[in-house]
PDB file of C-alpha atoms in Angstrom:
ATOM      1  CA  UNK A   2      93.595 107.499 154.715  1.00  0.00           C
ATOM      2  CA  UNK A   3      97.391 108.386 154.631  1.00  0.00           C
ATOM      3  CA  UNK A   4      98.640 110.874 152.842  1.00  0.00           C
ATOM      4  CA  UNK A   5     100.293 109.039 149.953  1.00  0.00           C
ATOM      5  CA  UNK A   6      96.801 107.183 149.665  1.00  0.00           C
ATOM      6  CA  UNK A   7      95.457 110.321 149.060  1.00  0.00           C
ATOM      7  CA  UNK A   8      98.370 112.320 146.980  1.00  0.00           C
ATOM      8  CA  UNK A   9      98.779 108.940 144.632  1.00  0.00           C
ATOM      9  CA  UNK A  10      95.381 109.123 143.013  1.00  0.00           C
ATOM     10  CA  UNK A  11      95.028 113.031 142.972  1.00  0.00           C
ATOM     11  CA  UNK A  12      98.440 112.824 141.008  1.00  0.00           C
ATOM     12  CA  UNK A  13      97.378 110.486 138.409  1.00  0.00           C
ATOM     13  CA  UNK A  14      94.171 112.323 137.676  1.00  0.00           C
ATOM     14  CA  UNK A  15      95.992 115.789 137.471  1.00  0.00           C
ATOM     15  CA  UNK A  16      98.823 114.476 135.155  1.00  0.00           C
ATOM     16  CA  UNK A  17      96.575 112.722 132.808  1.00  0.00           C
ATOM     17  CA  UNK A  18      94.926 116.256 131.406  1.00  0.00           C
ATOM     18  CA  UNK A  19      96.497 117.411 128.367  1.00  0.00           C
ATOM     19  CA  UNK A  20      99.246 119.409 129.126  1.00  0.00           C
ATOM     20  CA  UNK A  21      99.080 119.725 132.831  1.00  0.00           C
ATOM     21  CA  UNK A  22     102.097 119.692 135.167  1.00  0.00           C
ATOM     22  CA  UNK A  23     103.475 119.548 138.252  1.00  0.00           C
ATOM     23  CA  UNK A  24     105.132 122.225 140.428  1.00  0.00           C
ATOM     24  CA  UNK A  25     106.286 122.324 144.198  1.00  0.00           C
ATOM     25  CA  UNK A  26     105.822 126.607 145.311  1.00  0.00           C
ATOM     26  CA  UNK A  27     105.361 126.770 148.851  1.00  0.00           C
ATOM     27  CA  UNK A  28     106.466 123.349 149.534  1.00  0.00           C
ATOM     28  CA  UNK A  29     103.513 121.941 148.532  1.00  0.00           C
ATOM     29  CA  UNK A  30     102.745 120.116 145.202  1.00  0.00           C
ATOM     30  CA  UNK A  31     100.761 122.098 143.125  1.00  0.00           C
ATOM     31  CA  UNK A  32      99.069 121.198 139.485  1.00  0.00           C
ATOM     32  CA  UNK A  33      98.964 123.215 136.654  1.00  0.00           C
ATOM     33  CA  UNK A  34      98.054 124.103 133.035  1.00  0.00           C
ATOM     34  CA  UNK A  35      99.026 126.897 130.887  1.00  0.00           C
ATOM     35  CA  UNK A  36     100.718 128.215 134.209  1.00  0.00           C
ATOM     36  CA  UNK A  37      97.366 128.419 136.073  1.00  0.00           C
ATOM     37  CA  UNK A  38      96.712 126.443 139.462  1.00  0.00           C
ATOM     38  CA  UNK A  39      94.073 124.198 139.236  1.00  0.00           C
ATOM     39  CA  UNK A  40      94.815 121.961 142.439  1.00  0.00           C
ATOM     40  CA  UNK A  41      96.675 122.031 145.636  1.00  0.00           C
ATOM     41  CA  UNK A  42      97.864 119.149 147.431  1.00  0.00           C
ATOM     42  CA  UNK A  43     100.702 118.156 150.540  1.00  0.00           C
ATOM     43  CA  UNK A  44     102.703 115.154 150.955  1.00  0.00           C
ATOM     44  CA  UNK A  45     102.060 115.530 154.737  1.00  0.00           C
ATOM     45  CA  UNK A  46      98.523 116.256 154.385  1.00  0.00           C
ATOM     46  CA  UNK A  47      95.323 114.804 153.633  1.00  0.00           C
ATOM     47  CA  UNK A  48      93.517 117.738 152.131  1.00  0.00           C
ATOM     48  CA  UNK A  49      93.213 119.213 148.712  1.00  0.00           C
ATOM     49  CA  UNK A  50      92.672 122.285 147.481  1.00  0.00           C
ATOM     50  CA  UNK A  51      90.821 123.304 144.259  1.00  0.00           C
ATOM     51  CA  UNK A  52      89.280 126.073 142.145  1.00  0.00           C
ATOM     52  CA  UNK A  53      85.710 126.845 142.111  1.00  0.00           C
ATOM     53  CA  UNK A  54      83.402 129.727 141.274  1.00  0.00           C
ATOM     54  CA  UNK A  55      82.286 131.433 144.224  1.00  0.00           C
ATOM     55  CA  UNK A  56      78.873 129.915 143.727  1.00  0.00           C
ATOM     56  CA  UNK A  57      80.025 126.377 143.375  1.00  0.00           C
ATOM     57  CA  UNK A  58      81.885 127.560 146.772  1.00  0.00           C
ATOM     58  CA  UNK A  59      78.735 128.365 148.464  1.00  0.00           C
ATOM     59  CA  UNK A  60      77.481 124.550 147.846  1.00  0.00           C
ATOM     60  CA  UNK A  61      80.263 122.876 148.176  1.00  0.00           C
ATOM     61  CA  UNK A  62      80.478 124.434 151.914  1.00  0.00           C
ATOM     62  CA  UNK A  63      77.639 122.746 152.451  1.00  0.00           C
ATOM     63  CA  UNK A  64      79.595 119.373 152.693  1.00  0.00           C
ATOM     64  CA  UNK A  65      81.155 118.810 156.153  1.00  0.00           C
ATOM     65  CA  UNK A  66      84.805 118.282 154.673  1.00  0.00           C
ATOM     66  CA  UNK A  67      84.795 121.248 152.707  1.00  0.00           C
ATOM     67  CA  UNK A  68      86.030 124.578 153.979  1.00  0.00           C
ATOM     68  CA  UNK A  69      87.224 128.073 152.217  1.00  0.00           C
ATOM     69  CA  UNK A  70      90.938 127.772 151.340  1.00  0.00           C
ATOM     70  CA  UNK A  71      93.734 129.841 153.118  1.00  0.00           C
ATOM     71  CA  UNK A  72      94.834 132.987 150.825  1.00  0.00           C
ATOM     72  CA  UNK A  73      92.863 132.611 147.665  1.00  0.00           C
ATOM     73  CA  UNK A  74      89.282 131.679 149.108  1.00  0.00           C
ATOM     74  CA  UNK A  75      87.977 134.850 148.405  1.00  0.00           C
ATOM     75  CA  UNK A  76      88.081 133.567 144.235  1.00  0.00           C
ATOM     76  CA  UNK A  77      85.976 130.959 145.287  1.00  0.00           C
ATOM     77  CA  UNK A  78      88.996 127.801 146.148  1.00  0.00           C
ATOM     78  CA  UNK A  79      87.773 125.407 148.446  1.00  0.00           C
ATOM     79  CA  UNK A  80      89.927 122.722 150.456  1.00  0.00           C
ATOM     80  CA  UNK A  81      88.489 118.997 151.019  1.00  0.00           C
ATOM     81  CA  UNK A  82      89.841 117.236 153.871  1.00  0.00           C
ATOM     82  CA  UNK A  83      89.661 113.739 152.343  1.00  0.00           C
ATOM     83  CA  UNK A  84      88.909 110.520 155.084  1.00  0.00           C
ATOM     84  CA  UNK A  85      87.670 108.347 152.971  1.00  0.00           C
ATOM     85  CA  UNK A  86      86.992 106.318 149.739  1.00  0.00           C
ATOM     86  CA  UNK A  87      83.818 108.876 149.320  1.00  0.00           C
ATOM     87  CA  UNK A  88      85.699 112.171 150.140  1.00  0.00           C
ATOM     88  CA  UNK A  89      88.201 111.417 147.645  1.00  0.00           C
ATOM     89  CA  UNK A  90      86.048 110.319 144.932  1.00  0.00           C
ATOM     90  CA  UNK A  91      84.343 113.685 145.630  1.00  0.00           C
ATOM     91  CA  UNK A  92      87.919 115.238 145.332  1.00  0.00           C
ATOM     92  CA  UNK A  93      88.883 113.572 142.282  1.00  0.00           C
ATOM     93  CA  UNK A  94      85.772 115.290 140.609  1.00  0.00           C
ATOM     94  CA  UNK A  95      86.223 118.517 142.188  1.00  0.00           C
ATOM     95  CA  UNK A  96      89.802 118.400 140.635  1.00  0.00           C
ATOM     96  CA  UNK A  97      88.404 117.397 137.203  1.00  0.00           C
ATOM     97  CA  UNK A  98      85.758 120.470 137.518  1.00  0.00           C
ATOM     98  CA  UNK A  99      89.180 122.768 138.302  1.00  0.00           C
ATOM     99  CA  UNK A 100      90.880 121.793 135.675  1.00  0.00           C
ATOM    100  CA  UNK A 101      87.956 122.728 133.233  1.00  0.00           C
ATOM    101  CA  UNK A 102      87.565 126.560 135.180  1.00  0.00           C
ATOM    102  CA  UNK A 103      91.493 127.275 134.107  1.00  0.00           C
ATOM    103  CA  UNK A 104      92.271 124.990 130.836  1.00  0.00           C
ATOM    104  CA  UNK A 105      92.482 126.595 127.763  1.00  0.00           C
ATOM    105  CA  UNK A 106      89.268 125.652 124.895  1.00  0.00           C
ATOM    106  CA  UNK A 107      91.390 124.174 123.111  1.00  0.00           C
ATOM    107  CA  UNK A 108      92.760 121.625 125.951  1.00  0.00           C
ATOM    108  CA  UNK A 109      89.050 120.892 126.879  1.00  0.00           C
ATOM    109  CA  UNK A 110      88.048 119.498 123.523  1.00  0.00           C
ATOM    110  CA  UNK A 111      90.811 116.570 124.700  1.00  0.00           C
ATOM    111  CA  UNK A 112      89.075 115.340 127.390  1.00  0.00           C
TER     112      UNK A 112
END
C-alpha cells in the first residue's frame, strides 16, 4: 500500500470526530482534540502511530506490525506499519480507540 492509500483513509476517520484537527509538528501530520495527540501519521510513510494504555501496548505487541513508538512509547503509543487492507482496518480501530483515551466526556457522547 502507498502512502496516500494509507494517509487518505486515516485522515477521514480522524477528521470526522467531533472537534478533532489537524496539525503538521515535526513534519509529520498529526491529529488532535482539545490539543491532545491522538494519532501520528507521514505522507512518506506507511505507518501510524497511536495512543494506548500501556496494557493495551503489551497486546497489541503481540501483532507482528506493531512496535513501541519512538519518544513517547514509554506512555504506552504504539506504531502499526500498515501493508495491507487488514493492517489498516486494524489501524483505523486503533485510531478510533485513541481518540476515546484523549477526547473530552463530553466529545465521546457524539460518537
Amino acid at each position: 500500500m502507498t502512502p496516500t492509500e494509507i494517509l487518505t483513509p486515516v485522515r477521514a476517520v480522524c477528521m470526522a470526530f467531533p472537534e478533532a484537527t489537524e496539525d503538521y509538528p515535526w513534519g509529520h501530520t498529526a491529529w488532535k482534540v482539545n490539543a491532545k495527540l491522538f494519532a501520528i501519521g507521514d505522507e512518506n510513510s506507511n505507518q501510524l502511530t497511536v495512543k494506548a494504555t500501556l496494557d493495551e501496548q503489551s497486546v497489541l505487541l503481540l501483532h507482528p506490525q506493531v512496535s513501541v513508538a519512538s519518544h513517547i512509547g514509554r506512555h504506552g503509543w504504539v506504531t502499526i506499519a500498515i501493508d495491507s487492507q487488514e493492517t489498516l482496518q486494524l489501524a483505523l480501530d486503533l485510531v478510533h480507540r485513541s481518540y476515546e483515551h484523549v477526547a473530552p466526556k463530553r466529545l465521546l457522547k457524539l460518537i
